[in-house]
Amino acid sequence: MSYSAKTILKEGSTELNHICELDISKTASHLRLVSLIATISHSSRNTETIYNMIMRGVNIFRLNFAHESHEMHSKTIELINAALERIHKETGHLRTVAIAADTRGPQIRTGLLDGDVFLRTGDNLRLSINRDLYDKGNKEAVYVDYPNIINLTKTGDRLFIDDGKLLLHIMEVGVDGLLCEVIQGGQLKNNCNVILPEVEIDLPAVSEKDMFDIQFSMKANVDFLFASAVRCAKNIKELRAVLGEKGKHIKIIAKMDSKIALSRFSEIMRAADGLLLSRADLGTQIPIHKLFLTQKSILGQCNKAGKPVIVASHILESMRTEAQPTRAECFDLGNAIIDGADCILLSSEVAIGPYPTETVATCDKLCREAEKVLWFRDLFSDLVSEVRGELDAAHSLAIAAVETAKKTNATLILVLTSSGRSAALVSKFRPRCPIMAITRCERAARWVYIHRGVLPMLYTSEPSADYATDVDERVHFGLTCAKKMEIISDGDPIVILSAWKDGGGFTNNLRVVYAFFEADRVDCLFRADRRQSQKNTNLVVANRTTKESLIIFR
């Protein structure tokens, strides 16, 4: 039973009282509202690990094209499908997970080194655009593959190498390169990325490698494209042009990974299907003491606009080597949930760390505990107050569904949807109970994972000739699944959102029912009246085509 769904908000209670009354002895909900994204690499690339990760709650798998070949990613997709097939055979349930392709994006990179190079603080290093130095890098000079660097930079600019591990200060801009002083030293490696936080580089939004990777991703039928190094809304349009008609179903998630992107946050948010907060990348470009404010602001603005947002980087970083996270990481993850994250992205912890399954299990547990803290009453009111202008029926019904769930203390909002849009709209207003999206569209059953609290269920039965009967059968399917998953129990109020006729864009039907189940079976019955449903637990309907308020399903 969902802890957050069953906890009644006391009349006149406040957020402060709610926090004061948090009880650590109470069990958290076994159903997490926030989605988990896991990166697959050599540490987790096997059927058993992927199977265990799915069973412990991973919803989306990430393929990182910055580090691995297409052959490896093809193998990963095969293993994911094998794990899903195993789950289907064991449980009889069609489980879905989504796949995200993470592009490398346009990058400036160093060349190859002629031997080991360790840079110390105070050393001088020349970054040269002379191609002759490509494979002859040493402690004095290293090749960089961006000739225009000498025209865009100036004395005093900062420069990061290898994801911020090395920090340099530009002392002089020459005709063939930059003379830099090492501020933060370390080991220099081959083909390291170079970051210029104060400079807007003029590289194309889609590099040749990205183009190659995107073509592979479309053939692999991925659901999301995590776009690196997005600098403006125009870059999103360029990515959509590359995807074209064949890839129009792929959702573009723009990474907030640079100071330039941060300065154009609003336009990028409007153009993209969602945002990913890359804290590691941003941490090299803005003062580190401003990073937590940036997270709160970005998540708040995404929640306000109804855009899904992912928090990434250094989530449980210590689990790359240790079986338990640090206390500080536990607090940080909990605060990301409270700040309003839709998804949490695990990267190196599960990609190359020795404890991928344990990391997912720990993350799941921490998220569920953090969700106890959320004060849904004021959150819902704030989100509704920010809605401006005239709303369509689906948007209005989404607000009404969440309001009704709050008033009735519902344990589930059941949404019958074709495209997944109705479920996404309900998620925007942050109900305190799960949203079960029943859909026949396999792609919709995958992409809704990006929205907080949405639990997709793929319904594979053929549509009934009579639309009302088809609605009833899908509701039965959803409630039976919810019972098996222990989301609902006898007498629980359920809010149902559906369309008045078949097809997308017709959602305008809202009702409340009270579910109960026969003692020896999972078959679900429901009434519109709670008292009757609690009194009549052995009712049978002789005519299965009845259109009365009571329905019994096979």
PDB file of N, CA and C in Angstrom, residues 343-378:
ATOM      1  N   CYS A 343      13.020  12.276 -12.711  1.00  0.00           N
ATOM      2  CA  CYS A 343      13.860  11.093 -12.884  1.00  0.00           C
ATOM      3  C   CYS A 343      15.220  11.320 -12.225  1.00  0.00           C
ATOM      4  N   ILE A 344      15.825  10.233 -11.804  1.00  0.00           N
ATOM      5  CA  ILE A 344      17.193  10.232 -11.281  1.00  0.00           C
ATOM      6  C   ILE A 344      18.045   9.376 -12.205  1.00  0.00           C
ATOM      7  N   LEU A 345      19.162   9.952 -12.655  1.00  0.00           N
ATOM      8  CA  LEU A 345      20.054   9.238 -13.569  1.00  0.00           C
ATOM      9  C   LEU A 345      21.292   8.733 -12.841  1.00  0.00           C
ATOM     10  N   LEU A 346      21.472   7.419 -12.864  1.00  0.00           N
ATOM     11  CA  LEU A 346      22.679   6.792 -12.334  1.00  0.00           C
ATOM     12  C   LEU A 346      23.628   6.535 -13.498  1.00  0.00           C
ATOM     13  N   SER A 347      24.855   6.981 -13.372  1.00  0.00           N
ATOM     14  CA  SER A 347      25.801   6.833 -14.491  1.00  0.00           C
ATOM     15  C   SER A 347      26.934   5.881 -14.139  1.00  0.00           C
ATOM     16  N   SER A 348      28.093   6.408 -13.756  1.00  0.00           N
ATOM     17  CA  SER A 348      29.249   5.539 -13.522  1.00  0.00           C
ATOM     18  C   SER A 348      29.032   4.568 -12.365  1.00  0.00           C
ATOM     19  N   GLU A 349      28.149   4.917 -11.432  1.00  0.00           N
ATOM     20  CA  GLU A 349      27.890   4.031 -10.291  1.00  0.00           C
ATOM     21  C   GLU A 349      27.442   2.644 -10.742  1.00  0.00           C
ATOM     22  N   VAL A 350      26.603   2.619 -11.803  1.00  0.00           N
ATOM     23  CA  VAL A 350      26.088   1.337 -12.297  1.00  0.00           C
ATOM     24  C   VAL A 350      26.748   0.911 -13.599  1.00  0.00           C
ATOM     25  N   ALA A 351      27.434   1.845 -14.267  1.00  0.00           N
ATOM     26  CA  ALA A 351      28.068   1.521 -15.548  1.00  0.00           C
ATOM     27  C   ALA A 351      29.396   0.805 -15.359  1.00  0.00           C
ATOM     28  N   ILE A 352      30.217   1.318 -14.439  1.00  0.00           N
ATOM     29  CA  ILE A 352      31.548   0.724 -14.237  1.00  0.00           C
ATOM     30  C   ILE A 352      31.811   0.316 -12.796  1.00  0.00           C
ATOM     31  N   GLY A 353      30.895   0.650 -11.890  1.00  0.00           N
ATOM     32  CA  GLY A 353      31.066   0.265 -10.493  1.00  0.00           C
ATOM     33  C   GLY A 353      30.795  -1.208 -10.279  1.00  0.00           C
ATOM     34  N   PRO A 354      31.327  -1.797  -9.197  1.00  0.00           N
ATOM     35  CA  PRO A 354      31.160  -3.236  -8.968  1.00  0.00           C
ATOM     36  C   PRO A 354      29.821  -3.627  -8.337  1.00  0.00           C
ATOM     37  N   TYR A 355      28.977  -2.619  -7.991  1.00  0.00           N
ATOM     38  CA  TYR A 355      27.726  -2.910  -7.286  1.00  0.00           C
ATOM     39  C   TYR A 355      26.514  -2.311  -7.999  1.00  0.00           C
ATOM     40  N   PRO A 356      26.285  -2.614  -9.276  1.00  0.00           N
ATOM     41  CA  PRO A 356      25.179  -1.974  -9.997  1.00  0.00           C
ATOM     42  C   PRO A 356      23.803  -2.298  -9.418  1.00  0.00           C
ATOM     43  N   THR A 357      23.563  -3.565  -9.090  1.00  0.00           N
ATOM     44  CA  THR A 357      22.251  -3.952  -8.552  1.00  0.00           C
ATOM     45  C   THR A 357      22.025  -3.336  -7.182  1.00  0.00           C
ATOM     46  N   GLU A 358      23.058  -3.363  -6.343  1.00  0.00           N
ATOM     47  CA  GLU A 358      22.938  -2.773  -4.998  1.00  0.00           C
ATOM     48  C   GLU A 358      22.725  -1.264  -5.080  1.00  0.00           C
ATOM     49  N   THR A 359      23.354  -0.619  -6.059  1.00  0.00           N
ATOM     50  CA  THR A 359      23.194   0.822  -6.219  1.00  0.00           C
ATOM     51  C   THR A 359      21.753   1.169  -6.577  1.00  0.00           C
ATOM     52  N   VAL A 360      21.169   0.409  -7.504  1.00  0.00           N
ATOM     53  CA  VAL A 360      19.774   0.637  -7.889  1.00  0.00           C
ATOM     54  C   VAL A 360      18.845   0.410  -6.703  1.00  0.00           C
ATOM     55  N   ALA A 361      19.075  -0.659  -5.948  1.00  0.00           N
ATOM     56  CA  ALA A 361      18.232  -0.949  -4.786  1.00  0.00           C
ATOM     57  C   ALA A 361      18.335   0.159  -3.737  1.00  0.00           C
ATOM     58  N   THR A 362      19.548   0.668  -3.514  1.00  0.00           N
ATOM     59  CA  THR A 362      19.744   1.749  -2.542  1.00  0.00           C
ATOM     60  C   THR A 362      19.059   3.023  -3.008  1.00  0.00           C
ATOM     61  N   CYS A 363      19.196   3.334  -4.279  1.00  0.00           N
ATOM     62  CA  CYS A 363      18.565   4.534  -4.839  1.00  0.00           C
ATOM     63  C   CYS A 363      17.046   4.447  -4.734  1.00  0.00           C
ATOM     64  N   ASP A 364      16.505   3.290  -5.048  1.00  0.00           N
ATOM     65  CA  ASP A 364      15.059   3.074  -4.949  1.00  0.00           C
ATOM     66  C   ASP A 364      14.563   3.315  -3.528  1.00  0.00           C
ATOM     67  N   LYS A 365      15.263   2.757  -2.562  1.00  0.00           N
ATOM     68  CA  LYS A 365      14.857   2.889  -1.159  1.00  0.00           C
ATOM     69  C   LYS A 365      14.930   4.342  -0.692  1.00  0.00           C
ATOM     70  N   LEU A 366      15.998   5.038  -1.058  1.00  0.00           N
ATOM     71  CA  LEU A 366      16.154   6.433  -0.656  1.00  0.00           C
ATOM     72  C   LEU A 366      15.071   7.318  -1.280  1.00  0.00           C
ATOM     73  N   CYS A 367      14.743   7.057  -2.527  1.00  0.00           N
ATOM     74  CA  CYS A 367      13.706   7.850  -3.194  1.00  0.00           C
ATOM     75  C   CYS A 367      12.347   7.662  -2.518  1.00  0.00           C
ATOM     76  N   ARG A 368      12.022   6.426  -2.195  1.00  0.00           N
ATOM     77  CA  ARG A 368      10.732   6.163  -1.559  1.00  0.00           C
ATOM     78  C   ARG A 368      10.629   6.828  -0.182  1.00  0.00           C
ATOM     79  N   GLU A 369      11.716   6.831   0.552  1.00  0.00           N
ATOM     80  CA  GLU A 369      11.708   7.499   1.855  1.00  0.00           C
ATOM     81  C   GLU A 369      11.569   9.015   1.681  1.00  0.00           C
ATOM     82  N   ALA A 370      12.261   9.567   0.679  1.00  0.00           N
ATOM     83  CA  ALA A 370      12.203  11.020   0.453  1.00  0.00           C
ATOM     84  C   ALA A 370      10.810  11.458   0.039  1.00  0.00           C
ATOM     85  N   GLU A 371      10.076  10.605  -0.657  1.00  0.00           N
ATOM     86  CA  GLU A 371       8.740  10.964  -1.115  1.00  0.00           C
ATOM     87  C   GLU A 371       7.744  11.126   0.036  1.00  0.00           C
ATOM     88  N   LYS A 372       8.083  10.595   1.213  1.00  0.00           N
ATOM     89  CA  LYS A 372       7.248  10.828   2.398  1.00  0.00           C
ATOM     90  C   LYS A 372       7.207  12.309   2.776  1.00  0.00           C
ATOM     91  N   VAL A 373       8.266  13.021   2.459  1.00  0.00           N
ATOM     92  CA  VAL A 373       8.424  14.393   2.928  1.00  0.00           C
ATOM     93  C   VAL A 373       7.575  15.374   2.122  1.00  0.00           C
ATOM     94  N   LEU A 374       7.269  15.018   0.882  1.00  0.00           N
ATOM     95  CA  LEU A 374       6.592  15.951  -0.016  1.00  0.00           C
ATOM     96  C   LEU A 374       5.257  16.424   0.552  1.00  0.00           C
ATOM     97  N   TRP A 375       5.034  17.726   0.481  1.00  0.00           N
ATOM     98  CA  TRP A 375       3.798  18.345   0.980  1.00  0.00           C
ATOM     99  C   TRP A 375       2.928  18.650  -0.235  1.00  0.00           C
ATOM    100  N   PHE A 376       2.073  17.676  -0.603  1.00  0.00           N
ATOM    101  CA  PHE A 376       1.354  17.724  -1.864  1.00  0.00           C
ATOM    102  C   PHE A 376       0.271  18.799  -1.905  1.00  0.00           C
ATOM    103  N   ARG A 377      -0.285  19.146  -0.755  1.00  0.00           N
ATOM    104  CA  ARG A 377      -1.407  20.095  -0.765  1.00  0.00           C
ATOM    105  C   ARG A 377      -0.989  21.447  -1.338  1.00  0.00           C
ATOM    106  N   ASP A 378       0.040  22.040  -0.780  1.00  0.00           N
ATOM    107  CA  ASP A 378       0.481  23.350  -1.264  1.00  0.00           C
ATOM    108  C   ASP A 378       1.120  23.253  -2.644  1.00  0.00           C
TER     109      ASP A 378
END
